[in-house]
Amino acid sequence: MNIVAGIDLGTQSLKAVLYDYEQKRIVAQASCPLDLISKEDGTREQKTEWYDAALKSVFEKLPCELRSQIQAVGVSGQQHGFVPLDKDGQALYNVKLWNDTSTAEECRILTDKAGGNAEVIKEVGNLMLPGFTAPKILWLKKHFPDGWKNVRYILLPHDYINYVLTGSYVMEAGDASGTALFNPAKRRWSRSLCSLIDEGLYDLLAPLIASDTKAGTVSQKAAGLLGIPEGIPVSSGGGDNMMGAIGTGTVSDGFLTMSMGTSGTLYGYSDKPIADPEHGLSGFCSSTGGWLPLLCTMNCTVATEQIRSLFGLPVAEFNRLAAAAEPGAQGVRVLPFFNGERTPNLPKGRASITGLTMTNSNKENICRAAMESAVFALKGGLDAFKKLGFEPKEIRLIGGGAKSPLWRQIAADIMNVPVSVPVSEEAAAMGAAVQALWCLEGGTPERIKSLCAEHIQLSKEKSAEPGNAVCEYEQAYRDYNEILGQLTPLYIHG
């Protein structure tokens, strides 16, 4: 067999797929759950030792005879997480994650030092948001100054897995552009923003490599640990959204990918740098050589899981109840800010259920409203894309939400765009595997497009077209935004 491996380090689990690129099929896959440290102040953290153990566990679950035939590896990882290591590669603190909102004060400090939002956007194409990496670095320096003095490597989660595999300290533009220390348009680190955190920070940042080049090769240590060949290439990898773009074929204009996982994201490929940070559209690079404007919300399946847990419902029963309610949930609205929120920028935001009356207060409506809320939150991204001239002919849906026929239809109706779903449910891991193949071939920017056309398949059975509920949802979306506008002052000052 001719096998490439794709690894995806997510918030809830670490997964790996083995893909036979001649037979065009996944021949094995495995996963391992990850824990989460959560605190009332918005802290969301994990530990590098959890990543190490999960990586080993996942590869041990894969057949030895297939592991031995792996020719290249690609890595996807949750974006923005801050992994500080000392000179020996040991973690100096927990990994602060993308959904950690405890750094709102650090964002304010850095924005003020930079001269305001406009100056930050000018320098890095984004606002300084709690989800990004830069405020996390300042947070560590402020709260653990002794640990900060020993920092030698500053990594993102996918870079950490690359480091474990190869011993190489490098970054690529896609994931780097989510740090708020990187200028996506110019594809270089921002010396001025680095200096606002620490005069020595710029020199600590990793060298940048091109998306189609390798981060390194599998070391003897990693080969022995995982049971894979020593010396095979490890591609540059990228953030989970960048790898999800490859895994859905969103590598050219015309398509948008919407990911409905713990977070919600909406992104599309562009041949030129595009950003609209004031409306939540971050200016990122892709991991294929172009750009990937992206909107991210911190609460997607979080909302449905919290409501499901509140009612003590199995997944199937939750879906049945939601399906029994009418589109628009009879006026019931959920604001799903269980983790605070990034878009809109409300780190102190809180979840709420509104619109309840004597006649519509039932589980069916609340369950459906929770599902609808996740898509309402992402529709603002679609509006921002359209203002920039994007007219998507299709949305490619991935993540846990893509598994639900009801959620697929809700997405098609609210967005009023046809929805399709890739055959592989592990789009980020699959994207990492295809990028690994691209690296193995020594490909060109055009080759990644043809590789996606060859290897990314869409499911005919899981597609959804906009239906009769489109008009109902246009009104419901207006209601959602009106409620959001009324409650936002509470979140800003709360």
Short mmCIF file of C-alpha atoms in Angstrom, two decimals:
data_model
loop_
_atom_site.label_atom_id
_atom_site.label_comp_id
_atom_site.label_asym_id
_atom_site.label_seq_id
_atom_site.Cartn_x
_atom_site.Cartn_y
_atom_site.Cartn_z
CA MET A 1 0.00 0.00 0.00
CA ASN A 2 0.97 3.63 -0.52
CA ILE A 3 0.00 5.30 2.74
CA VAL A 4 0.15 8.84 4.10
CA ALA A 5 -0.91 9.68 7.65
CA GLY A 6 -2.96 12.64 8.81
CA ILE A 7 -3.02 13.67 12.48
CA ASP A 8 -5.57 16.10 13.92
CA LEU A 9 -5.02 17.50 17.41
CA GLY A 10 -8.44 18.90 18.35
CA THR A 11 -9.88 20.30 21.54
CA GLN A 12 -11.78 17.16 22.48
CA SER A 13 -9.55 14.46 20.99
CA LEU A 14 -6.49 13.57 18.96
CA LYS A 15 -7.22 11.59 15.80
CA ALA A 16 -5.21 9.95 13.06
CA VAL A 17 -6.12 8.52 9.66
CA LEU A 18 -4.07 6.33 7.35
CA TYR A 19 -4.92 7.06 3.74
CA ASP A 20 -4.02 4.82 0.79
CA TYR A 21 -3.63 7.37 -1.98
CA GLU A 22 -3.59 4.78 -4.78
CA GLN A 23 -6.80 3.09 -3.66
CA LYS A 24 -8.19 6.49 -2.60
CA ARG A 25 -9.54 5.27 0.71
CA ILE A 26 -8.87 5.54 4.43
CA VAL A 27 -7.54 2.15 5.50
CA ALA A 28 -7.40 2.79 9.26
CA GLN A 29 -8.21 5.48 11.79
CA ALA A 30 -8.13 5.91 15.56
CA SER A 31 -8.72 8.55 18.21
CA CYS A 32 -8.06 9.32 21.86
CA PRO A 33 -10.09 11.76 24.00
CA LEU A 34 -8.50 14.78 25.66
CA ASP A 35 -9.42 16.39 28.96
CA LEU A 36 -9.93 20.11 29.50
CA ILE A 37 -9.08 22.41 32.41
CA SER A 38 -11.90 24.97 32.77
CA LYS A 39 -12.24 27.78 35.31
CA GLU A 40 -14.83 30.47 35.97
CA ASP A 41 -12.46 33.24 34.84
CA GLY A 42 -12.56 31.87 31.29
CA THR A 43 -9.45 29.70 31.59
CA ARG A 44 -9.37 26.80 29.12
CA GLU A 45 -6.14 24.80 29.20
CA GLN A 46 -4.60 21.43 28.41
CA LYS A 47 -1.23 19.80 29.07
CA THR A 48 1.49 18.74 26.63
CA GLU A 49 1.81 15.40 28.41
CA TRP A 50 -1.82 14.71 27.47
CA TYR A 51 -0.89 15.31 23.83
CA ASP A 52 2.13 13.00 24.12
CA ALA A 53 0.07 10.21 25.66
CA ALA A 54 -2.78 10.63 23.15
CA LEU A 55 -0.39 10.54 20.18
CA LYS A 56 1.18 7.31 21.42
CA SER A 57 -2.21 5.77 22.22
CA VAL A 58 -3.66 6.60 18.79
CA PHE A 59 -0.78 5.05 16.86
CA GLU A 60 -0.82 1.96 19.05
CA LYS A 61 -4.44 1.46 17.95
CA LEU A 62 -3.45 1.46 14.27
CA PRO A 63 -2.34 -1.88 12.70
CA CYS A 64 1.44 -2.37 12.84
CA GLU A 65 1.62 -3.56 9.24
CA LEU A 66 0.00 -0.33 8.04
CA ARG A 67 2.07 1.94 10.27
CA SER A 68 5.23 0.46 8.78
CA GLN A 69 4.09 1.50 5.28
CA ILE A 70 3.53 5.20 6.04
CA GLN A 71 5.47 7.36 3.55
CA ALA A 72 4.70 10.84 4.89
CA VAL A 73 2.87 12.50 7.78
CA GLY A 74 0.83 15.71 7.99
CA VAL A 75 -0.43 17.41 11.16
CA SER A 76 -3.50 19.54 11.83
CA GLY A 77 -4.02 21.27 15.16
CA GLN A 78 -6.44 23.52 16.99
CA GLN A 79 -5.39 27.09 16.29
CA HIS A 80 -4.04 29.84 18.58
CA GLY A 81 -3.02 27.67 21.55
CA PHE A 82 0.21 28.76 23.28
CA VAL A 83 2.76 26.02 23.99
CA PRO A 84 5.81 27.44 25.86
CA LEU A 85 8.83 25.11 26.05
CA ASP A 86 12.25 25.42 27.67
CA LYS A 87 15.57 24.65 25.94
CA ASP A 88 15.07 20.94 26.59
CA GLY A 89 11.62 20.89 25.03
CA GLN A 90 9.77 20.66 28.35
CA ALA A 91 6.55 22.62 28.87
CA LEU A 92 6.85 25.57 31.23
CA TYR A 93 3.09 25.94 31.69
CA ASN A 94 -0.20 24.46 30.51
CA VAL A 95 -1.32 25.03 26.92
CA LYS A 96 -3.71 28.00 26.91
CA LEU A 97 -6.30 27.25 24.22
CA TRP A 98 -8.21 29.13 21.51
CA ASN A 99 -11.33 29.30 23.71
CA ASP A 100 -9.48 30.70 26.74
CA THR A 101 -11.00 34.13 27.46
CA SER A 102 -8.99 34.90 30.61
CA THR A 103 -6.69 37.21 28.63
CA ALA A 104 -9.17 40.02 27.88
CA GLU A 105 -7.11 42.46 29.97
CA GLU A 106 -3.93 41.57 28.06
CA CYS A 107 -5.80 42.30 24.80
CA ARG A 108 -6.72 45.74 26.11
CA ILE A 109 -3.13 46.45 27.17
CA LEU A 110 -1.65 45.41 23.82
CA THR A 111 -4.28 47.28 21.80
CA ASP A 112 -3.68 50.46 23.81
CA LYS A 113 0.10 50.13 23.44
CA ALA A 114 -0.27 49.63 19.69
CA GLY A 115 -2.33 52.81 19.36
CA GLY A 116 -5.79 51.33 19.00
CA ASN A 117 -7.67 48.78 16.94
CA ALA A 118 -6.87 50.40 13.60
CA GLU A 119 -3.13 50.12 14.22
CA VAL A 120 -3.41 46.49 15.26
CA ILE A 121 -5.44 45.67 12.13
CA LYS A 122 -2.93 47.52 9.98
CA GLU A 123 -0.09 45.45 11.42
CA VAL A 124 -1.61 41.94 11.61
CA GLY A 125 -4.91 42.07 9.71
CA ASN A 126 -6.91 41.24 12.83
CA LEU A 127 -8.13 42.67 16.09
CA MET A 128 -6.31 41.68 19.28
CA LEU A 129 -8.73 39.05 20.57
CA PRO A 130 -8.51 36.77 23.64
CA GLY A 131 -8.56 33.69 21.43
CA PHE A 132 -5.31 34.62 19.71
CA THR A 133 -1.83 33.68 20.90
CA ALA A 134 -0.24 37.09 21.54
CA PRO A 135 -2.25 37.97 24.68
CA LYS A 136 -1.55 34.50 26.07
CA ILE A 137 2.18 35.16 25.82
CA LEU A 138 1.81 38.44 27.70
CA TRP A 139 -0.36 36.67 30.27
CA LEU A 140 2.40 34.14 30.97
CA LYS A 141 5.02 36.86 31.26
CA LYS A 142 2.84 38.78 33.76
CA HIS A 143 1.70 35.84 35.90
CA PHE A 144 4.76 33.55 35.74
CA PRO A 145 7.79 35.79 35.17
CA ASP A 146 10.26 33.12 36.31
CA GLY A 147 8.84 30.65 33.81
CA TRP A 148 8.91 33.28 31.06
CA LYS A 149 12.65 33.76 31.55
CA ASN A 150 13.20 30.11 30.57
CA VAL A 151 11.08 30.12 27.40
CA ARG A 152 13.08 28.98 24.38
CA TYR A 153 10.37 27.69 22.03
CA ILE A 154 6.98 29.29 21.34
CA LEU A 155 4.76 26.79 19.58
CA LEU A 156 1.17 26.33 18.46
CA PRO A 157 -0.46 22.92 19.07
CA HIS A 158 0.21 21.55 15.58
CA ASP A 159 3.77 22.88 15.73
CA TYR A 160 4.22 21.01 19.00
CA ILE A 161 3.26 17.70 17.36
CA ASN A 162 5.65 18.50 14.50
CA TYR A 163 8.34 19.15 17.12
CA VAL A 164 7.63 15.81 18.81
CA LEU A 165 7.83 14.03 15.45
CA THR A 166 10.91 15.75 14.04
CA GLY A 167 12.71 17.81 16.70
CA SER A 168 12.47 20.77 14.27
CA TYR A 169 11.35 24.21 15.40
CA VAL A 170 9.48 25.81 12.49
CA MET A 171 6.12 27.39 11.66
CA GLU A 172 4.11 27.97 8.49
CA ALA A 173 2.04 31.00 7.51
CA GLY A 174 -1.47 29.54 7.93
CA ASP A 175 -1.28 28.77 11.63
CA ALA A 176 1.15 31.62 12.33
CA SER A 177 -1.41 34.13 11.02
CA GLY A 178 -3.68 33.23 13.93
CA THR A 179 -1.18 34.41 16.55
CA ALA A 180 -1.84 38.18 16.19
CA LEU A 181 1.95 38.49 15.85
CA PHE A 182 2.07 37.83 12.11
CA ASN A 183 1.28 40.00 9.10
CA PRO A 184 -0.72 37.76 6.74
CA ALA A 185 -0.52 40.12 3.76
CA LYS A 186 3.29 40.36 3.96
CA ARG A 187 3.75 36.83 5.39
CA ARG A 188 6.17 37.88 8.11
CA TRP A 189 6.32 38.30 11.87
CA SER A 190 5.48 41.75 13.23
CA ARG A 191 8.52 43.04 15.06
CA SER A 192 6.57 46.02 16.43
CA LEU A 193 3.81 43.94 18.03
CA CYS A 194 6.34 41.48 19.42
CA SER A 195 8.16 44.35 21.12
CA LEU A 196 4.96 45.37 22.93
CA ILE A 197 5.11 42.05 24.77
CA ASP A 198 8.87 41.69 25.21
CA GLU A 199 11.91 43.07 23.42
CA GLY A 200 13.29 39.54 23.11
CA LEU A 201 10.12 37.90 21.77
CA TYR A 202 10.84 38.39 18.08
CA ASP A 203 14.06 36.39 18.35
CA LEU A 204 12.22 33.52 20.06
CA LEU A 205 9.75 33.00 17.22
CA ALA A 206 10.22 30.07 14.87
CA PRO A 207 11.59 30.37 11.34
CA LEU A 208 8.84 30.28 8.70
CA ILE A 209 8.63 27.60 6.02
CA ALA A 210 6.52 27.38 2.87
CA SER A 211 3.32 25.33 2.97
CA ASP A 212 4.54 22.80 0.39
CA THR A 213 7.82 22.06 2.17
CA LYS A 214 8.53 19.69 5.01
CA ALA A 215 8.82 20.63 8.66
CA GLY A 216 11.41 17.89 9.01
CA THR A 217 11.66 14.11 9.01
CA VAL A 218 10.51 11.59 11.61
CA SER A 219 13.24 11.20 14.22
CA GLN A 220 14.57 7.92 15.54
CA LYS A 221 12.90 8.62 18.88
CA ALA A 222 9.49 9.33 17.36
CA ALA A 223 9.75 6.34 15.03
CA GLY A 224 10.37 4.03 17.97
CA LEU A 225 7.59 5.59 20.01
CA LEU A 226 4.92 5.42 17.30
CA GLY A 227 6.03 2.43 15.24
CA ILE A 228 6.42 4.39 12.01
CA PRO A 229 9.40 4.60 9.62
CA GLU A 230 12.29 6.83 10.59
CA GLY A 231 13.26 9.56 8.12
CA ILE A 232 9.93 9.98 6.33
CA PRO A 233 8.86 13.59 5.67
CA VAL A 234 6.51 15.50 7.94
CA SER A 235 4.77 18.24 5.96
CA SER A 236 4.43 21.80 7.23
CA GLY A 237 0.95 21.03 8.57
CA GLY A 238 -1.32 23.83 9.71
CA GLY A 239 -4.23 24.92 11.85
CA ASP A 240 -7.34 22.76 11.86
CA ASN A 241 -9.22 25.28 9.72
CA MET A 242 -6.41 25.40 7.16
CA MET A 243 -6.31 21.60 7.02
CA GLY A 244 -10.11 21.50 6.96
CA ALA A 245 -9.96 23.69 3.86
CA ILE A 246 -7.78 21.10 2.13
CA GLY A 247 -9.96 18.28 3.46
CA THR A 248 -13.07 19.85 1.91
CA GLY A 249 -11.45 20.99 -1.33
CA THR A 250 -11.74 24.68 -0.42
CA VAL A 251 -8.50 25.54 -2.19
CA SER A 252 -9.94 27.79 -4.91
CA ASP A 253 -12.64 30.44 -5.19
CA GLY A 254 -16.33 29.53 -5.19
CA PHE A 255 -16.77 27.43 -2.08
CA LEU A 256 -17.01 28.09 1.64
CA THR A 257 -16.33 25.57 4.37
CA MET A 258 -18.39 25.70 7.55
CA SER A 259 -17.12 23.70 10.51
CA MET A 260 -19.57 22.93 13.28
CA GLY A 261 -17.50 21.45 16.08
CA THR A 262 -16.80 22.75 19.57
CA SER A 263 -16.32 26.09 17.84
CA GLY A 264 -17.97 27.23 14.64
CA THR A 265 -15.97 28.51 11.68
CA LEU A 266 -16.76 29.76 8.20
CA TYR A 267 -13.94 30.30 5.73
CA GLY A 268 -13.09 30.48 2.05
CA TYR A 269 -10.02 30.51 -0.17
CA SER A 270 -8.70 33.73 -1.73
CA ASP A 271 -5.80 34.43 -4.08
CA LYS A 272 -5.24 37.78 -2.36
CA PRO A 273 -5.20 38.90 1.29
CA ILE A 274 -8.71 39.69 2.54
CA ALA A 275 -9.92 40.71 5.99
CA ASP A 276 -12.84 42.48 7.64
CA PRO A 277 -11.97 42.24 11.35
CA GLU A 278 -14.61 44.77 12.39
CA HIS A 279 -17.26 42.31 11.16
CA GLY A 280 -15.49 39.24 12.51
CA LEU A 281 -13.69 38.15 9.33
CA SER A 282 -10.08 37.46 10.28
CA GLY A 283 -7.31 37.82 7.73
CA PHE A 284 -5.45 34.50 7.72
CA CYS A 285 -3.14 32.78 5.28
CA SER A 286 -4.05 29.37 3.93
CA SER A 287 -1.73 26.37 4.25
CA THR A 288 -1.62 25.99 0.47
CA GLY A 289 0.01 29.29 -0.44
CA GLY A 290 -3.01 31.61 -0.66
CA TRP A 291 -5.21 33.26 1.95
CA LEU A 292 -8.11 32.03 4.09
CA PRO A 293 -10.43 34.78 5.41
CA LEU A 294 -12.26 33.22 8.35
CA LEU A 295 -14.95 33.89 10.93
CA CYS A 296 -14.85 31.94 14.19
CA THR A 297 -17.38 31.60 17.01
CA MET A 298 -16.46 29.95 20.28
CA ASN A 299 -19.78 28.18 20.81
CA CYS A 300 -21.25 25.73 18.34
CA THR A 301 -21.85 22.15 19.45
CA VAL A 302 -21.08 23.54 22.91
CA ALA A 303 -24.58 25.02 22.89
CA THR A 304 -26.39 21.83 21.96
CA GLU A 305 -24.31 19.74 24.35
CA GLN A 306 -25.03 22.09 27.25
CA ILE A 307 -28.77 22.07 26.55
CA ARG A 308 -28.76 18.32 26.03
CA SER A 309 -26.95 17.85 29.34
CA LEU A 310 -29.34 20.24 31.09
CA PHE A 311 -32.32 18.12 30.04
CA GLY A 312 -30.49 14.81 30.53
CA LEU A 313 -31.17 13.71 26.95
CA PRO A 314 -29.41 11.11 24.79
CA VAL A 315 -28.26 12.49 21.43
CA ALA A 316 -30.98 10.68 19.48
CA GLU A 317 -33.73 12.00 21.75
CA PHE A 318 -32.35 15.55 21.57
CA ASN A 319 -32.43 15.37 17.76
CA ARG A 320 -35.96 13.92 17.79
CA LEU A 321 -37.26 16.72 19.98
CA ALA A 322 -35.55 19.41 17.88
CA ALA A 323 -36.96 17.92 14.68
CA ALA A 324 -40.48 18.00 16.17
CA ALA A 325 -40.33 21.80 16.58
CA GLU A 326 -41.12 24.23 13.79
CA PRO A 327 -38.36 26.23 12.05
CA GLY A 328 -37.77 29.30 14.18
CA ALA A 329 -38.75 27.40 17.34
CA GLN A 330 -41.92 29.48 17.78
CA GLY A 331 -39.87 32.54 18.70
CA VAL A 332 -37.56 30.87 21.24
CA ARG A 333 -33.99 32.14 20.83
CA VAL A 334 -30.75 30.94 22.40
CA LEU A 335 -27.67 33.14 22.68
CA PRO A 336 -25.03 30.39 22.92
CA PHE A 337 -22.20 32.21 24.70
CA PHE A 338 -21.31 29.45 27.17
CA ASN A 339 -17.57 30.10 26.59
CA GLY A 340 -17.86 33.85 26.33
CA GLU A 341 -17.57 34.77 22.65
CA ARG A 342 -15.06 35.80 20.03
CA THR A 343 -17.46 36.87 17.25
CA PRO A 344 -18.93 39.17 18.37
CA ASN A 345 -16.03 40.09 20.65
CA LEU A 346 -17.67 39.42 24.03
CA PRO A 347 -15.22 37.50 26.23
CA LYS A 348 -17.53 38.16 29.20
CA GLY A 349 -20.61 37.04 27.29
CA ARG A 350 -23.05 34.58 28.84
CA ALA A 351 -25.57 32.19 27.35
CA SER A 352 -29.29 32.87 27.62
CA ILE A 353 -32.67 31.57 26.46
CA THR A 354 -35.16 34.26 25.48
CA GLY A 355 -38.59 34.55 23.91
CA LEU A 356 -40.28 32.03 26.20
CA THR A 357 -44.05 32.27 26.64
CA MET A 358 -46.75 30.13 28.21
CA THR A 359 -47.31 28.41 24.87
CA ASN A 360 -43.80 27.89 23.46
CA SER A 361 -41.92 26.85 26.61
CA ASN A 362 -41.08 23.24 25.84
CA LYS A 363 -38.04 21.05 25.29
CA GLU A 364 -38.71 20.78 21.56
CA ASN A 365 -38.37 24.51 20.95
CA ILE A 366 -35.39 24.98 23.24
CA CYS A 367 -33.51 22.08 21.62
CA ARG A 368 -34.18 23.40 18.14
CA ALA A 369 -33.31 26.97 19.14
CA ALA A 370 -29.94 25.74 20.42
CA MET A 371 -29.21 24.18 17.01
CA GLU A 372 -30.39 27.26 15.16
CA SER A 373 -28.33 29.60 17.33
CA ALA A 374 -25.05 28.05 16.20
CA VAL A 375 -25.92 28.74 12.55
CA PHE A 376 -27.26 32.25 13.27
CA ALA A 377 -23.90 33.06 14.84
CA LEU A 378 -22.10 31.94 11.66
CA LYS A 379 -24.46 33.66 9.23
CA GLY A 380 -22.81 36.97 10.09
CA GLY A 381 -19.69 35.55 8.47
CA LEU A 382 -21.61 34.77 5.29
CA ASP A 383 -22.90 38.36 5.23
CA ALA A 384 -19.32 39.64 5.60
CA PHE A 385 -18.11 37.40 2.75
CA LYS A 386 -20.87 38.68 0.47
CA LYS A 387 -19.94 42.30 1.22
CA LEU A 388 -16.41 41.47 0.03
CA GLY A 389 -17.74 40.08 -3.25
CA PHE A 390 -17.88 36.36 -2.42
CA GLU A 391 -20.94 34.66 -3.92
CA PRO A 392 -20.60 31.07 -2.69
CA LYS A 393 -22.24 28.43 -4.83
CA GLU A 394 -21.91 25.82 -2.10
CA ILE A 395 -21.07 25.44 1.58
CA ARG A 396 -19.10 22.37 2.56
CA LEU A 397 -20.07 21.33 6.07
CA ILE A 398 -17.77 19.47 8.47
CA GLY A 399 -17.55 18.77 12.20
CA GLY A 400 -20.00 17.10 14.54
CA GLY A 401 -22.90 19.15 13.19
CA ALA A 402 -22.39 17.67 9.72
CA LYS A 403 -23.47 14.26 11.02
CA SER A 404 -27.00 15.49 11.76
CA PRO A 405 -29.50 15.55 8.84
CA LEU A 406 -31.54 18.13 10.75
CA TRP A 407 -28.58 20.43 11.31
CA ARG A 408 -27.58 20.13 7.64
CA GLN A 409 -31.06 21.26 6.60
CA ILE A 410 -31.12 24.07 9.17
CA ALA A 411 -27.75 25.26 7.81
CA ALA A 412 -28.96 25.20 4.20
CA ASP A 413 -32.15 27.09 5.12
CA ILE A 414 -30.55 29.77 7.33
CA MET A 415 -27.62 30.36 4.96
CA ASN A 416 -29.85 29.97 1.86
CA VAL A 417 -26.97 28.16 0.13
CA PRO A 418 -26.75 24.48 -0.88
CA VAL A 419 -24.83 22.35 1.64
CA SER A 420 -22.63 19.35 0.88
CA VAL A 421 -20.63 17.07 3.17
CA PRO A 422 -17.30 15.31 2.47
CA VAL A 423 -17.36 11.52 2.56
CA SER A 424 -14.64 11.50 5.20
CA GLU A 425 -15.92 12.77 8.55
CA GLU A 426 -12.35 13.65 9.58
CA ALA A 427 -11.81 16.58 7.22
CA ALA A 428 -8.89 18.13 9.12
CA ALA A 429 -7.01 14.82 9.43
CA MET A 430 -7.78 14.05 5.79
CA GLY A 431 -6.56 17.49 4.78
CA ALA A 432 -3.33 16.87 6.69
CA ALA A 433 -2.90 13.56 4.85
CA VAL A 434 -3.41 15.22 1.45
CA GLN A 435 -0.94 17.96 2.38
CA ALA A 436 1.52 15.21 3.34
CA LEU A 437 1.05 13.69 -0.12
CA TRP A 438 1.62 17.11 -1.69
CA CYS A 439 4.85 17.44 0.28
CA LEU A 440 5.90 13.88 -0.63
CA GLU A 441 5.48 14.66 -4.34
CA GLY A 442 7.34 17.96 -4.08
CA GLY A 443 4.24 19.60 -5.53
CA THR A 444 3.45 23.04 -6.88
CA PRO A 445 0.65 25.44 -5.79
CA GLU A 446 -1.48 24.20 -8.69
CA ARG A 447 -0.90 20.57 -7.73
CA ILE A 448 -2.71 20.90 -4.39
CA LYS A 449 -5.86 21.82 -6.32
CA SER A 450 -5.67 18.72 -8.47
CA LEU A 451 -4.86 16.54 -5.46
CA CYS A 452 -8.01 17.78 -3.72
CA ALA A 453 -10.03 17.13 -6.88
CA GLU A 454 -8.64 13.58 -6.96
CA HIS A 455 -8.92 12.66 -3.29
CA ILE A 456 -11.68 14.73 -1.63
CA GLN A 457 -15.04 13.08 -2.26
CA LEU A 458 -18.46 14.54 -1.41
CA SER A 459 -21.42 12.53 -0.16
CA LYS A 460 -24.48 12.65 -2.43
CA GLU A 461 -26.69 11.30 0.37
CA LYS A 462 -25.80 14.06 2.85
CA SER A 463 -26.40 17.12 0.70
CA ALA A 464 -29.12 19.65 1.57
CA GLU A 465 -30.86 22.33 -0.49
CA PRO A 466 -32.53 25.48 0.88
CA GLY A 467 -36.22 24.76 1.43
CA ASN A 468 -39.50 26.32 2.51
CA ALA A 469 -38.08 27.58 5.82
CA VAL A 470 -35.79 30.20 4.23
CA CYS A 471 -38.25 33.09 4.75
CA GLU A 472 -39.04 31.99 8.32
CA TYR A 473 -35.34 32.00 9.13
CA GLU A 474 -34.75 35.45 7.64
CA GLN A 475 -37.12 36.84 10.28
CA ALA A 476 -35.68 34.63 13.01
CA TYR A 477 -32.18 35.85 12.15
CA ARG A 478 -33.33 39.47 12.46
CA ASP A 479 -34.82 38.62 15.87
CA TYR A 480 -31.56 36.96 16.96
CA ASN A 481 -29.52 40.04 16.05
CA GLU A 482 -31.98 42.38 17.76
CA ILE A 483 -31.75 40.37 21.00
CA LEU A 484 -27.97 40.28 20.70
CA GLY A 485 -27.85 44.04 20.29
CA GLN A 486 -30.04 44.57 23.36
CA LEU A 487 -27.98 42.27 25.60
CA THR A 488 -24.49 43.21 24.40
CA PRO A 489 -24.14 46.14 26.88
CA LEU A 490 -24.62 43.68 29.75
CA TYR A 491 -21.76 41.52 28.46
CA ILE A 492 -19.39 44.40 27.80
CA HIS A 493 -19.75 45.72 31.35
CA GLY A 494 -20.37 42.38 33.07
#
